[in-house]
XYZ file of C-alpha atoms in Angstrom:
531
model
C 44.966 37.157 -7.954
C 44.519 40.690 -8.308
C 46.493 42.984 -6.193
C 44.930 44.605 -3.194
C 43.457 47.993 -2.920
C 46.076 50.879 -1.488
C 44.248 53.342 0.329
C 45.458 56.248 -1.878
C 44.037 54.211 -5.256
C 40.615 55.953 -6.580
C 38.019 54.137 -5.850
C 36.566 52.542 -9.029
C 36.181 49.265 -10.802
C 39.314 46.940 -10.233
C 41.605 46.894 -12.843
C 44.371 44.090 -14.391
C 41.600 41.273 -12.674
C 40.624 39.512 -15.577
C 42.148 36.930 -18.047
C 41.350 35.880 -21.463
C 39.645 32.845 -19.767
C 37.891 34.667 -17.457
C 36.252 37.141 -19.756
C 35.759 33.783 -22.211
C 33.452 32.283 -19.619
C 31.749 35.357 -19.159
C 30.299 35.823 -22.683
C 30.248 32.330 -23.413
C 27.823 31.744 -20.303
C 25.911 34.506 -21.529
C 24.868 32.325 -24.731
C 24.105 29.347 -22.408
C 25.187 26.627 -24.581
C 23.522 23.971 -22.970
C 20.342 25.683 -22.447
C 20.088 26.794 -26.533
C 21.158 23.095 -27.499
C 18.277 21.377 -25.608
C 15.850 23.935 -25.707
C 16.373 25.455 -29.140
C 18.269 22.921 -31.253
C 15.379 20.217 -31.412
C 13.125 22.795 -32.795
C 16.151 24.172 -35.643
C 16.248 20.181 -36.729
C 12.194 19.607 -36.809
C 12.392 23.154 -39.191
C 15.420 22.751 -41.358
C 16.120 18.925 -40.879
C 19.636 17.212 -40.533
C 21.098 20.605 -42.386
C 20.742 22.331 -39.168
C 24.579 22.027 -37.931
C 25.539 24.359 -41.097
C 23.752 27.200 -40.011
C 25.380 27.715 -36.676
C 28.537 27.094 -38.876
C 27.340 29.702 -41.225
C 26.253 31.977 -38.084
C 29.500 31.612 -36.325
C 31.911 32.596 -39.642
C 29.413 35.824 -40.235
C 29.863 37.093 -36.613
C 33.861 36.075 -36.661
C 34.139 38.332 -39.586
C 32.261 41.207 -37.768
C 34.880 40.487 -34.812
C 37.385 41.285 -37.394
C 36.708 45.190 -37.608
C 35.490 44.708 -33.905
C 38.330 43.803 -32.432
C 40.637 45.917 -34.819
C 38.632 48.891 -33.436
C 39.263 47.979 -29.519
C 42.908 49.063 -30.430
C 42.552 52.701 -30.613
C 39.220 52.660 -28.698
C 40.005 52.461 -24.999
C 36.192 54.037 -23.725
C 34.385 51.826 -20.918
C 31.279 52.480 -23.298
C 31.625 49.421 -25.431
C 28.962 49.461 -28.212
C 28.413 52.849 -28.113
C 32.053 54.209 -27.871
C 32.854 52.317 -31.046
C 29.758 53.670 -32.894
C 29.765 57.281 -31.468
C 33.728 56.956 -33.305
C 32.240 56.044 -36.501
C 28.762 57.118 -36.900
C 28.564 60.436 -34.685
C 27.038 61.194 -31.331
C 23.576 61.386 -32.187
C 23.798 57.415 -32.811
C 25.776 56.589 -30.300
C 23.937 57.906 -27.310
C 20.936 56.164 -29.642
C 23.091 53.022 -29.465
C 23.537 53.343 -26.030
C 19.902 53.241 -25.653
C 19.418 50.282 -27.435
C 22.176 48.392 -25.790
C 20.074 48.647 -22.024
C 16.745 47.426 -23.696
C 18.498 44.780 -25.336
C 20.977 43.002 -22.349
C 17.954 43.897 -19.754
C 15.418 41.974 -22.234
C 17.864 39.037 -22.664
C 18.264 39.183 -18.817
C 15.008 39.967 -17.834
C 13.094 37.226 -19.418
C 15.296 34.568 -18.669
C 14.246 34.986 -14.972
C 10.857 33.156 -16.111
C 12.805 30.611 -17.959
C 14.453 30.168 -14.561
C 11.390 29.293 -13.016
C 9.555 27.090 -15.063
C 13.272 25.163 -15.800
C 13.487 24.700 -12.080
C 9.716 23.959 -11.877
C 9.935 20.943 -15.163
C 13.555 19.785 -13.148
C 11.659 19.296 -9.912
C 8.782 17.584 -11.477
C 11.100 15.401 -13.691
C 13.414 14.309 -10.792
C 11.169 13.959 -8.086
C 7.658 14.233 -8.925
C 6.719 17.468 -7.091
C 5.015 20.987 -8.557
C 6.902 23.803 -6.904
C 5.175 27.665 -8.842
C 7.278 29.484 -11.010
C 7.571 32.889 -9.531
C 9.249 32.064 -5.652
C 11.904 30.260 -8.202
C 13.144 33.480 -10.391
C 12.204 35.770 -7.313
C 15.119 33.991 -5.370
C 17.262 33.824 -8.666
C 16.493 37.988 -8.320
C 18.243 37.880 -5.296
C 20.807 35.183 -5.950
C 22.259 37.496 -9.276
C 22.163 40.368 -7.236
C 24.498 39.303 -4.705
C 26.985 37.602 -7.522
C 27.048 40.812 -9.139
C 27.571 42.668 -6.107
C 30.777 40.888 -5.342
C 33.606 41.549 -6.927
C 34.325 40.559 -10.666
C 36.907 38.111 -9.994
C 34.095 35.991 -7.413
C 31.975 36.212 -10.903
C 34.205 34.887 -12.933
C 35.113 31.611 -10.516
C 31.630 31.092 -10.233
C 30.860 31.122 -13.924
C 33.794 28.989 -14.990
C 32.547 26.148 -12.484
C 29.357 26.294 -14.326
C 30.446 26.553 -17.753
C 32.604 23.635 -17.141
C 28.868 21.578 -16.019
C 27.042 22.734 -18.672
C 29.527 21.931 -21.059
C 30.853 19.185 -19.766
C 27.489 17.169 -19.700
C 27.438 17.897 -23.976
C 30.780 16.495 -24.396
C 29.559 13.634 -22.381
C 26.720 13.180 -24.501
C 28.703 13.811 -27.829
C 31.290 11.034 -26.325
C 28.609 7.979 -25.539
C 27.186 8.590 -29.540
C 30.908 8.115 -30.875
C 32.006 5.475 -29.254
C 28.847 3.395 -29.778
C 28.784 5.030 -33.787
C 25.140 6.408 -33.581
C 22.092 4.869 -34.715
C 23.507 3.836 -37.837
C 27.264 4.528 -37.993
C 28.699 8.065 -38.534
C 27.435 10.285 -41.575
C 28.095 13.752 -42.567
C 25.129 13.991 -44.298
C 24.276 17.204 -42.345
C 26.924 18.743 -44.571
C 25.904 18.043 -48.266
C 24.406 21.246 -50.165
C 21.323 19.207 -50.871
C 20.880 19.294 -46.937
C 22.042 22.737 -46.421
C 19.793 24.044 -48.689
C 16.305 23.505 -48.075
C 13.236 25.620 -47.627
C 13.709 25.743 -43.834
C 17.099 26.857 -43.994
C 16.092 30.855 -43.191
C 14.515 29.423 -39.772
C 17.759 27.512 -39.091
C 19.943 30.702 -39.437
C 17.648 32.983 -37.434
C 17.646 30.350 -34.627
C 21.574 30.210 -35.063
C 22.036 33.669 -34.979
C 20.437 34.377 -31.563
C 21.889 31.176 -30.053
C 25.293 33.409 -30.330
C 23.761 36.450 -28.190
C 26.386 38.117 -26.036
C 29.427 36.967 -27.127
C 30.494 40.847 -28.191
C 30.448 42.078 -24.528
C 33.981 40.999 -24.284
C 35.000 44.950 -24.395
C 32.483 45.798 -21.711
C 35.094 44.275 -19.281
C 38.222 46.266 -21.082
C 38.819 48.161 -17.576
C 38.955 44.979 -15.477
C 41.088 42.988 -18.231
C 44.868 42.256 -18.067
C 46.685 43.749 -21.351
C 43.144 44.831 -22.674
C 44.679 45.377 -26.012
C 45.409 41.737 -26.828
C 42.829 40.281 -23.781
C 39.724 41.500 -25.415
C 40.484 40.528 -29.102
C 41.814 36.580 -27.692
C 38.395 36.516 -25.975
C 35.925 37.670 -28.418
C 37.676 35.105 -31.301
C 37.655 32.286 -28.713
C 33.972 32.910 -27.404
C 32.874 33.121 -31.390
C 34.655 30.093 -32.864
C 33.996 27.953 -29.966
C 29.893 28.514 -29.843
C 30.151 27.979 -34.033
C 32.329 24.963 -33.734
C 30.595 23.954 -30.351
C 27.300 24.179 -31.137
C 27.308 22.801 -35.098
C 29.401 19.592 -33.286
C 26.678 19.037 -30.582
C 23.100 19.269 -32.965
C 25.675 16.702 -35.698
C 26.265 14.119 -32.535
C 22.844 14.347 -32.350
C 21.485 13.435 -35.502
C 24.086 10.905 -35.401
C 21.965 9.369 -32.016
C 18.962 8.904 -34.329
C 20.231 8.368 -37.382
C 19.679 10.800 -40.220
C 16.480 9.173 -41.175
C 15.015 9.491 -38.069
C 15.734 12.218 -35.795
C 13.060 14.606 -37.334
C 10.437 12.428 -36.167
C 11.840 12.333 -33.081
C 12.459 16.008 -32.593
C 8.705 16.521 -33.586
C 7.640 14.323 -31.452
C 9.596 15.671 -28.216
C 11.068 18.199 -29.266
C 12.127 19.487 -25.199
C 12.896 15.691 -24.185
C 15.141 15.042 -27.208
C 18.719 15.451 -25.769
C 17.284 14.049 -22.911
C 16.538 10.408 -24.913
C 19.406 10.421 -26.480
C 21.920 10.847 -23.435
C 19.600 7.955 -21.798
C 20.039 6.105 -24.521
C 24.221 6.383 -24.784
C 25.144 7.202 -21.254
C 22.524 6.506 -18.770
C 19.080 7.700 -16.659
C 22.001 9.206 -14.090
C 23.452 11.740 -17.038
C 19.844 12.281 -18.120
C 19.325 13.369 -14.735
C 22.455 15.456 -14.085
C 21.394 16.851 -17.394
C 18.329 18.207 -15.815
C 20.121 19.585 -13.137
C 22.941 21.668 -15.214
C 19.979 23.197 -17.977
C 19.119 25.072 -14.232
C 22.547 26.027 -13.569
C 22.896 27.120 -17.157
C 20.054 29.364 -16.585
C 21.965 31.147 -14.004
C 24.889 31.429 -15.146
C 23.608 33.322 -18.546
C 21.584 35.444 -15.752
C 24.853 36.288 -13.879
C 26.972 36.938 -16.845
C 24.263 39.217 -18.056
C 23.637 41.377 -15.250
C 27.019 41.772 -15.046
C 27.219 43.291 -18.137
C 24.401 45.644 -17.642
C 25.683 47.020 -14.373
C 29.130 48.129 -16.276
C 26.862 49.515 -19.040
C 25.063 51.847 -16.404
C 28.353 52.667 -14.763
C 29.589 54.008 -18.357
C 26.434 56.207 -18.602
C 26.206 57.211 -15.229
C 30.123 58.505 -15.413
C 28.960 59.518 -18.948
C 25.925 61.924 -17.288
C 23.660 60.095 -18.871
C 22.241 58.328 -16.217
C 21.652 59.629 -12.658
C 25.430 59.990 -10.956
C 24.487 57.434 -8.128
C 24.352 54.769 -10.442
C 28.269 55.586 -11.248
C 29.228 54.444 -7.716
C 31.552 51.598 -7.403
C 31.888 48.994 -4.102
C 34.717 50.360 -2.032
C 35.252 46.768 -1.073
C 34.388 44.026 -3.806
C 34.945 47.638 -6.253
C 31.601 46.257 -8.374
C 28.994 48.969 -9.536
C 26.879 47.971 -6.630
C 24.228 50.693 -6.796
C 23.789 50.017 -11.109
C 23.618 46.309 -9.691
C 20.645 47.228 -7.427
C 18.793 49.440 -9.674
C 18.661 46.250 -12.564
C 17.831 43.844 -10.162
C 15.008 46.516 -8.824
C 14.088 46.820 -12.560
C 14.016 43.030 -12.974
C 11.741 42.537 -10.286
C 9.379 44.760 -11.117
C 8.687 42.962 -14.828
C 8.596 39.651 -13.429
C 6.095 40.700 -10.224
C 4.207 42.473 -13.856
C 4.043 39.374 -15.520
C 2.890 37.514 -12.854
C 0.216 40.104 -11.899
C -0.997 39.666 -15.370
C -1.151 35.961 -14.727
C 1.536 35.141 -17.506
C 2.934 32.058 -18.346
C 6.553 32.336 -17.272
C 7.893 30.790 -20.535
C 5.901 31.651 -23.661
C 5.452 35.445 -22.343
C 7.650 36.236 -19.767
C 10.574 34.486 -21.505
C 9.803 35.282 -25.271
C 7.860 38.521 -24.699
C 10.932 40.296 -22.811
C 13.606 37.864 -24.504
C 12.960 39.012 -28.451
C 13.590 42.829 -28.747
C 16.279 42.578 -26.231
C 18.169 39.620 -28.993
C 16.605 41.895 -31.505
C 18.278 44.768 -30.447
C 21.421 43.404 -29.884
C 21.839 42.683 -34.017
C 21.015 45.823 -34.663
C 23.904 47.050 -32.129
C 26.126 44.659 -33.805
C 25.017 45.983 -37.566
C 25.701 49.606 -36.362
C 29.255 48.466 -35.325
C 29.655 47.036 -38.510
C 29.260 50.030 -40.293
C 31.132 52.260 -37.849
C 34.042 50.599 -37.939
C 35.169 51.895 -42.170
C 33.876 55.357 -41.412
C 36.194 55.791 -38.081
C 39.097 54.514 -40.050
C 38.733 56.483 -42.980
C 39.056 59.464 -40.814
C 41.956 58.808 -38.434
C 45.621 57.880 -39.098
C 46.282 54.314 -38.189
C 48.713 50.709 -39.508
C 45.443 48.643 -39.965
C 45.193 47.370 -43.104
C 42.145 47.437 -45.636
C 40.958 43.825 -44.907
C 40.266 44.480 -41.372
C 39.273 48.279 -41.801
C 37.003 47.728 -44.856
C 36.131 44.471 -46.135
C 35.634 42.593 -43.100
C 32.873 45.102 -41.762
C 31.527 45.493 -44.884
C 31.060 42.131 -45.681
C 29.924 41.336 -41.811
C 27.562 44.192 -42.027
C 25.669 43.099 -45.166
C 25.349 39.615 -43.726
C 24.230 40.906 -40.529
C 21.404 43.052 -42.294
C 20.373 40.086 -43.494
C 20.502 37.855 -40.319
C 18.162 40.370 -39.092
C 15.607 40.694 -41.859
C 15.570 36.792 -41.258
C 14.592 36.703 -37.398
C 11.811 39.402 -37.966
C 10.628 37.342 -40.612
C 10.476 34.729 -38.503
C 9.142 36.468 -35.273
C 5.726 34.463 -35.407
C 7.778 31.313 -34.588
C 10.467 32.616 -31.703
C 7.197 34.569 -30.183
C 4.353 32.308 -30.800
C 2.305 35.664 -30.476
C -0.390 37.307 -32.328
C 0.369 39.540 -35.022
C -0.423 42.433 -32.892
C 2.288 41.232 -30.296
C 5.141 40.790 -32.682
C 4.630 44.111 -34.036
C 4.901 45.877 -30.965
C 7.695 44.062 -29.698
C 9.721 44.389 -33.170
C 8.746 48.012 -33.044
C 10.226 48.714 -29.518
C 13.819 48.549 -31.176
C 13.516 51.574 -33.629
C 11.431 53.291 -30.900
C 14.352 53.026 -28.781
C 16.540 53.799 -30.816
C 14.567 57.076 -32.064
C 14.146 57.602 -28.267
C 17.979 58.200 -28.077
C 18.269 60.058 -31.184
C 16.082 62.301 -29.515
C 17.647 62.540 -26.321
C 20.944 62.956 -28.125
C 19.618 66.471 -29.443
C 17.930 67.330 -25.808
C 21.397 66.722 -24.497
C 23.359 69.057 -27.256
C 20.802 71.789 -26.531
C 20.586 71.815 -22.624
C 23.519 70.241 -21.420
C 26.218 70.472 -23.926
C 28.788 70.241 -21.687
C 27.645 66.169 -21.350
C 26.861 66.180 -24.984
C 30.479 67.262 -25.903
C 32.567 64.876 -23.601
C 29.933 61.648 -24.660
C 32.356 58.484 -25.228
C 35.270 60.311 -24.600
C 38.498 58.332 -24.107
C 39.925 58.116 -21.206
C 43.187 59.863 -19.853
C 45.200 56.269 -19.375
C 45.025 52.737 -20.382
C 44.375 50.808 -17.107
C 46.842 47.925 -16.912
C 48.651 49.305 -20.085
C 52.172 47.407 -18.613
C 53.127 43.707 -19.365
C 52.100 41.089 -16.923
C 53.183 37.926 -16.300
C 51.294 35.345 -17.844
C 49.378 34.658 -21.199
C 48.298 38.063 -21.327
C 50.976 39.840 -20.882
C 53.142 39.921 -24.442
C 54.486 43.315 -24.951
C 53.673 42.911 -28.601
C 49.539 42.568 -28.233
C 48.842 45.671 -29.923
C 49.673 44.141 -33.287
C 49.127 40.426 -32.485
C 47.676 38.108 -34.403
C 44.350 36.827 -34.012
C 44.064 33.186 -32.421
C 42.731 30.467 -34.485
C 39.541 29.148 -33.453
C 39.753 26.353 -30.751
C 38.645 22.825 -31.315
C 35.402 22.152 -29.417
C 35.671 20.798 -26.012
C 32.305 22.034 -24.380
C 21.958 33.408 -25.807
C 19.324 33.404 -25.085
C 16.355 33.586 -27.284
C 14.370 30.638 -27.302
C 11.114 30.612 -30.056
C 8.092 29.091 -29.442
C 6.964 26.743 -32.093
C 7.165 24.024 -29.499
C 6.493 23.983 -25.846
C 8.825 21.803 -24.051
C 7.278 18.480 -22.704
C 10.753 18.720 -20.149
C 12.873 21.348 -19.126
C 13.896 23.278 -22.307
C 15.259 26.363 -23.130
C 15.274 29.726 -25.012
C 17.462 34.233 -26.902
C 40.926 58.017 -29.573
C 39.874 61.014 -32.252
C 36.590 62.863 -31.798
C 33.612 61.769 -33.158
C 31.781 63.790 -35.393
C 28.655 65.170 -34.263
């Protein structure tokens, strides 16, 4: 329970509020686990067969190495800038105001579009469950509304809210994961989906790309270092926990799942419903009731990625606006709930005005609206995380610190080269997350590095005509909010040098391609910096 507000404390975002766990269900919502294992998974099996569980595996230990150098870095960079802070450290200012560019296109495109997944989700659950045809747009205009107000009040209301649904969405897989083991699948257990000769097939590439985005937000962890308790060891504890549990999560969900078919069979049946297959296959070992709650949760999933989302973006526009990037009056904070109400309103304004767009246009909520607005913003988050990557040696070779080389060297470089790669896989696989023409994909690929040139070239405007803004960009901050020991798991006096946790057994993004259109609800995806 955070402490209450003294009259003589600044106003500002509230500080020491949030806990490993709360920050966990934050990103985690963000990816939407249920809502990538329905929607996306089906479509990863009919591509790269029963292999499929590997690449999330393979995803999840690429993007826990990044979080090695990542989370090293979050020791000695105490900014509320996130992305950029870390890669204005390593890779100058020029970049990082670049980066910080490219971070608003790409958490308002993976927000953004989901508000058209929200409505034709809600649309297929009404239809499924009780026959009726409610349109698309009243649906993610009330969502508009709904996000808002959860990101107007305070972070602590956010984070309740998102653990009950986290717990639903979740909860419904493990259900689902529990009726296959205790009846032993189709045809007892198998780990076929493990074997090289599995692993390594043609569609493997299309597998990994798909497993990559399905892991979309789990870095904003140190958007929230203001708000968390201990941020030193709080930030780190989340980011590992929210990595290893979507790897282990997801790769333990799509192997259940083979197991409900059998490995002989469940490509046929992806292919042949590809958006109804979870659905069968929770009939099929639990009951028309689960089926039916699982309907239900894929909306609730939906919103709680939104919410986690737009909570993100407001903290991003608070950083610029106290930055003087943005306009000040997106820098002011709630007096009450002490959320960045006016950021919150400006997104939500901003959201609106795409989705009344689309529908102008008379768009189809999911294959445009979704996967239009939903691929550079996934798109651009890789390249945010590659950019980290590679900031993360240069900083360290230039400061004095106690890291050692694995986590200051190797670690980034490795997770940078595999990221680069990641990312030459999803553009080379656009055609199938988009569904577009060639002419589409290229423009929305090419929004990225226009972005990001964009920046580059505010970055200069910036050293020339207001170098007073230029010069403090990413700057740290006089004091560590919530620097003193707490009670509880956060609190050990010893964070700054902890260990990181071990992943967590599983227990429970959001890009979602196109190949297949659902037939039922489915789902997308300290020192200065040089100049």
């Amino acid at each position: 329970m955070p402490a209450p507000t003294s009259p003589d404390e600044p106003e500002g975002l509230r500080t020491g509020t949030l806990s490993t766990a709360d920050i966990s269900f934050f990103v985690v919502s963000a990816a939407a686990p249920l809502t990538v294992m329905a929607g996306v998974a089906p479509i990863a099996l009919v591509l790269g067969g029963i292999g499929a569980p590997a690449g999330y595996l393979l995803a999840g230990v690429t993007l826990a190495i990044f979080a090695v150098g990542f989370t090293t870095m979050t020791r000695h960079v105490k900014s509320g800038g996130a992305f950029y802070a870390y890669i204005t450290r390593g890779l100058g200012k020029p970049v990082g105001i670049a980066a910080a560019l490219l971070a608003m296109l790409g958490y308002n495109g993976m927000e953004i579009g989901v508000y058209g997944l929200l409505g034709s989700a809600t649309a297929d659950t009404a239809h499924a469950l009780w026959g009726v045809d409610i349109p698309w747009l009243p649906v993610s205009i009330a969502g508009l509304l709904l996000i808002w107000y959860g990101g107007f009040r305070s972070i602590d209301f956010g984070a309740k809210v998102l653990g009950v649904l986290l717990v639903a969405e979740t909860g419904i897989l493990v259900l689902l994961a529990a009726g296959v083991l205790l009846e032993g699948g189709a045809d007892g257990l198998s780990f076929a989906s493990f074997a090289p000769a599995h692993v390594l097939v043609p569609g493997s590439a299309a597998v990994l790309a798909f497993a990559f985005t399905a892991f979309t937000g789990f870095e904003s962890t140190v958007i929230y270092r203001r708000e968390a308790r201990n941020p030193a060891r709080t930030i780190p504890r989340a980011t590992y926990i929210a990595v290893c549990f979507l790897g282990l999560f997801y790769a333990f969900v799509v192997w259940t799942v083979i197991q409900a078919f059998g490995d002989d069979k469940v490509v046929e049946a992806a292919a042949g419903d590809t958006g109804g297959l979870f659905f069968a296959a929770i009939t099929t070992y639990v009951g028309a009731w689960a089926a039916d709650l699982m309907h239900v949760f894929i909306v609730t999933s939906v919103l709680a990625s939104l919410l986690a989302f737009h909570n993100a973006i407001n903290r991003y526009g608070l950083a610029l606006a106290e930055e003087g990037v943005l306009p000040p009056l997106l820098g002011r904070v709630h007096p009450r709930h002490r959320s960045p109400y006016v950021a919150g309103l400006a997104q939500t304004v901003l959201g609106l005005a795409v989705v009344l767009g689309f529908a102008a246009a008379d768009a189809d909520p999911y294959t445009q609206l979704l996967l239009w607005v939903n691929t550079p913003g996934g798109i651009g988050l890789m390249a945010l995380q590659l950019l980290a990557a590679l900031a993360v040696p240069l900083y360290f070779r230039r400061v004095r610190h106690g890291e050692g080389v694995l986590r200051t060297v190797v670690a980034p470089v490795v997770a940078a080269v595999l990221l680069a790669g990641a990312i030459v896989l999803v553009v080379s696989k656009i055609d199938v997350f988009t569904g577009a023409s060639a002419t589409v994909n290229t423009v929305l690929v090419a929004l990225v590095p226009g972005v990001f040139l964009l920046g580059l070239l505010l970055a200069y405007r910036l050293r020339r005509t207001r170098p007073e803004v230029y010069a403090n960009f990413a700057a740290e901050p006089d004091s560590e909010p919530d620097s003193e020991p707490r009670s509880g798991p956060d609190s050990d006096p010893a964070s700054t040098q902890g260990e990181e946790p071990s992943c967590p057994h599983p227990t429970s993004s959001s890009s979602t391609p196109e190949s297949a259109r659902p037939s039922s609800p489915a789902t997308p995806l300290s020192p200065s910096a040089t100049d």
